[in-house]
């Protein structure tokens, strides 16, 4: 039935026609759809605007066609900044003069202000600056050794070797006496001043 | 030869007798009058297709005139491989589809038959004397059909109109709509079913319908 309706009456098969004759429901459905199609197409075809409408229609179409054919000769609009430069505003002469004078005075004032600023001497500002202090220390150590004892120890028995060595090491740490001792150099301490107040 | 000179050569009588091919040739040579002659031949058909498609008289006028403008602008590309109307219908369908995508028309409401008649308030193919029974019936029927067409999707409506108003084959519709033949058939079937349910056309089975079919077969 779908084929019959969509394809039109040109292609109904013999079997389909027999089925439509036998099945009353199918026939009713088919008739309803066919009548729908008939009513719709006839109604669509029957409506048309009146003849008078067409004269206006063609006139407006002609106007549009002519307008589309003739390229619109519109001068390209200048940009806003070009317009800004070309635009003139009528101003009374006294007001114009006053504005010019005001502008000149403002220019003069600003130029003078800039020159006086340049002539001013540079001011020195003193302010404490924290600088890290690097301390350099040279320590000289004088070591005294009892040479004789060392020689004796070398010639002595091997059994007492370790104890002798320990004693000699002990004598290295604590010298017997400091009478007559004169250090070659003293501790040299270099202090870079200028740091914080606590440092010396 | 300038347009004015050519126009002087073409008197009214001559333009009536001039063939479509000659008009096309002249229009391709940028003769607006010749193109207007062509437009007068097919304007009603294009307008009504647009009217049933968008269901609004003003939209139909805009849409159909847009079709003519496009045709005018691309007329130089027309080769006489197909008929002028086939070429024009192709432009019409493309214009409709573009409008469907952009949805730049679809004004609110649709034109009723009273408004349609009011376009000139004088004469139409439907009698303007709405007092007569037939006229009232036609009015109601027209509005029912327009409401039923409104129930269809734009694609369904266009395919239905191309099939049953323009008489195009499914292959032609499929080509024009860029869809398969099966899709075109389905759309028509769905449109008919929707129209039936909206219009509620119930009629006793007519034997002549079958007889008619059988004889056509």
PDB file of C-alpha atoms in Angstrom, chain A residues 2-3 5-7 9 12 20 27-37 39-41 43-54 57-58 60-62 64-66 68-69, chain B residues 3 30 32-33 35-36 40 43-44 47-48 52 61 64-65 68 72 116 120 123-126 141-142 160 163-165 170 185 189 195-196 199 201 203 205-206 209-210 213 216-217:
ATOM      1  CA  UNK A   2       2.902   2.289   0.810  1.00  0.00           C
ATOM      2  CA  UNK A   3       4.390   1.654  -2.579  1.00  0.00           C
ATOM      3  CA  UNK A   5       0.560   5.539  -2.592  1.00  0.00           C
ATOM      4  CA  UNK A   6       4.079   6.796  -2.866  1.00  0.00           C
ATOM      5  CA  UNK A   7       4.716   5.513  -6.358  1.00  0.00           C
ATOM      6  CA  UNK A   9      -1.253   4.543  -9.466  1.00  0.00           C
ATOM      7  CA  UNK A  12       0.078  -1.316  -8.384  1.00  0.00           C
ATOM      8  CA  UNK A  20      -7.355  -4.466  -1.646  1.00  0.00           C
ATOM      9  CA  UNK A  27      -9.305  -0.803   1.251  1.00  0.00           C
ATOM     10  CA  UNK A  28     -10.724   1.719   3.714  1.00  0.00           C
ATOM     11  CA  UNK A  29      -7.251   2.720   4.823  1.00  0.00           C
ATOM     12  CA  UNK A  30      -6.078   3.017   1.266  1.00  0.00           C
ATOM     13  CA  UNK A  31      -9.089   5.108   0.283  1.00  0.00           C
ATOM     14  CA  UNK A  32      -8.642   7.437   3.246  1.00  0.00           C
ATOM     15  CA  UNK A  33      -4.997   8.014   2.401  1.00  0.00           C
ATOM     16  CA  UNK A  34      -5.739   8.451  -1.263  1.00  0.00           C
ATOM     17  CA  UNK A  35      -8.473  10.967  -0.509  1.00  0.00           C
ATOM     18  CA  UNK A  36      -6.156  12.838   1.823  1.00  0.00           C
ATOM     19  CA  UNK A  37      -3.656  13.116  -0.970  1.00  0.00           C
ATOM     20  CA  UNK A  39      -7.773  16.861  -1.089  1.00  0.00           C
ATOM     21  CA  UNK A  40      -4.342  18.228  -0.216  1.00  0.00           C
ATOM     22  CA  UNK A  41      -3.046  18.471  -3.751  1.00  0.00           C
ATOM     23  CA  UNK A  43      -6.383  22.545  -2.363  1.00  0.00           C
ATOM     24  CA  UNK A  44      -2.756  23.477  -2.915  1.00  0.00           C
ATOM     25  CA  UNK A  45      -3.256  23.781  -6.644  1.00  0.00           C
ATOM     26  CA  UNK A  46      -6.475  25.755  -6.377  1.00  0.00           C
ATOM     27  CA  UNK A  47      -5.017  28.660  -4.443  1.00  0.00           C
ATOM     28  CA  UNK A  48      -3.235  31.463  -6.213  1.00  0.00           C
ATOM     29  CA  UNK A  49      -2.861  35.160  -5.681  1.00  0.00           C
ATOM     30  CA  UNK A  50      -4.931  37.407  -7.951  1.00  0.00           C
ATOM     31  CA  UNK A  51      -3.668  38.813 -11.220  1.00  0.00           C
ATOM     32  CA  UNK A  52      -3.321  42.285  -9.735  1.00  0.00           C
ATOM     33  CA  UNK A  53      -0.842  40.974  -7.241  1.00  0.00           C
ATOM     34  CA  UNK A  54       1.542  39.948  -9.986  1.00  0.00           C
ATOM     35  CA  UNK A  57       5.341  41.508  -7.681  1.00  0.00           C
ATOM     36  CA  UNK A  58       7.051  41.927 -11.051  1.00  0.00           C
ATOM     37  CA  UNK A  60       9.366  44.988  -7.178  1.00  0.00           C
ATOM     38  CA  UNK A  61      11.326  42.110  -8.726  1.00  0.00           C
ATOM     39  CA  UNK A  62      12.464  44.366 -11.573  1.00  0.00           C
ATOM     40  CA  UNK A  64      15.572  44.384  -7.128  1.00  0.00           C
ATOM     41  CA  UNK A  65      17.161  43.031 -10.293  1.00  0.00           C
ATOM     42  CA  UNK A  66      18.208  46.478 -11.446  1.00  0.00           C
ATOM     43  CA  UNK A  68      21.558  44.052  -7.955  1.00  0.00           C
ATOM     44  CA  UNK A  69      22.940  44.692 -11.453  1.00  0.00           C
TER      45      UNK A  69
ATOM     46  CA  UNK B   3      20.523  47.400 -23.303  1.00  0.00           C
ATOM     47  CA  UNK B  30      22.839  41.232 -19.190  1.00  0.00           C
ATOM     48  CA  UNK B  32      17.244  42.753 -17.510  1.00  0.00           C
ATOM     49  CA  UNK B  33      14.083  43.088 -19.566  1.00  0.00           C
ATOM     50  CA  UNK B  35      15.149  38.201 -17.724  1.00  0.00           C
ATOM     51  CA  UNK B  36      11.967  39.827 -16.453  1.00  0.00           C
ATOM     52  CA  UNK B  40       6.964  36.416 -15.672  1.00  0.00           C
ATOM     53  CA  UNK B  43       7.017  33.478 -11.229  1.00  0.00           C
ATOM     54  CA  UNK B  44       3.637  32.035 -10.205  1.00  0.00           C
ATOM     55  CA  UNK B  47       5.894  31.763  -5.728  1.00  0.00           C
ATOM     56  CA  UNK B  48       3.278  29.114  -4.980  1.00  0.00           C
ATOM     57  CA  UNK B  52       3.155  26.235   0.373  1.00  0.00           C
ATOM     58  CA  UNK B  61       7.334  36.726  -1.785  1.00  0.00           C
ATOM     59  CA  UNK B  64      10.680  33.581  -4.413  1.00  0.00           C
ATOM     60  CA  UNK B  65      12.270  36.931  -5.252  1.00  0.00           C
ATOM     61  CA  UNK B  68      14.998  35.090  -9.019  1.00  0.00           C
ATOM     62  CA  UNK B  72      19.805  36.335 -12.414  1.00  0.00           C
ATOM     63  CA  UNK B 116      -4.376  35.546   1.080  1.00  0.00           C
ATOM     64  CA  UNK B 120      -5.798  42.308  -3.619  1.00  0.00           C
ATOM     65  CA  UNK B 123     -10.344  38.140  -7.404  1.00  0.00           C
ATOM     66  CA  UNK B 124      -8.589  34.851  -7.030  1.00  0.00           C
ATOM     67  CA  UNK B 125      -9.085  31.444  -8.415  1.00  0.00           C
ATOM     68  CA  UNK B 126     -11.087  30.799  -5.253  1.00  0.00           C
ATOM     69  CA  UNK B 141     -10.490  23.193   3.719  1.00  0.00           C
ATOM     70  CA  UNK B 142      -7.658  25.527   2.784  1.00  0.00           C
ATOM     71  CA  UNK B 160       5.861  16.195  -0.432  1.00  0.00           C
ATOM     72  CA  UNK B 163       6.453  15.030  -5.431  1.00  0.00           C
ATOM     73  CA  UNK B 164       2.777  15.969  -5.490  1.00  0.00           C
ATOM     74  CA  UNK B 165       2.836  19.617  -6.535  1.00  0.00           C
ATOM     75  CA  UNK B 170      11.827  10.236  -6.565  1.00  0.00           C
ATOM     76  CA  UNK B 185       9.773   7.818  -0.390  1.00  0.00           C
ATOM     77  CA  UNK B 189       4.690   8.342   3.106  1.00  0.00           C
ATOM     78  CA  UNK B 195      -1.819  14.794   6.744  1.00  0.00           C
ATOM     79  CA  UNK B 196      -4.425  12.091   7.030  1.00  0.00           C
ATOM     80  CA  UNK B 199      -7.224  16.312   8.144  1.00  0.00           C
ATOM     81  CA  UNK B 201     -10.288  12.413   5.904  1.00  0.00           C
ATOM     82  CA  UNK B 203     -14.465   8.390   3.413  1.00  0.00           C
ATOM     83  CA  UNK B 205     -14.325   3.098   0.264  1.00  0.00           C
ATOM     84  CA  UNK B 206     -15.010   3.994  -3.284  1.00  0.00           C
ATOM     85  CA  UNK B 209     -10.914   4.339  -6.925  1.00  0.00           C
ATOM     86  CA  UNK B 210      -9.993   0.744  -7.440  1.00  0.00           C
ATOM     87  CA  UNK B 213      -6.371   2.149 -10.451  1.00  0.00           C
ATOM     88  CA  UNK B 216      -4.470   2.934 -15.086  1.00  0.00           C
ATOM     89  CA  UNK B 217      -2.574  -0.258 -14.413  1.00  0.00           C
TER      90      UNK B 217
END
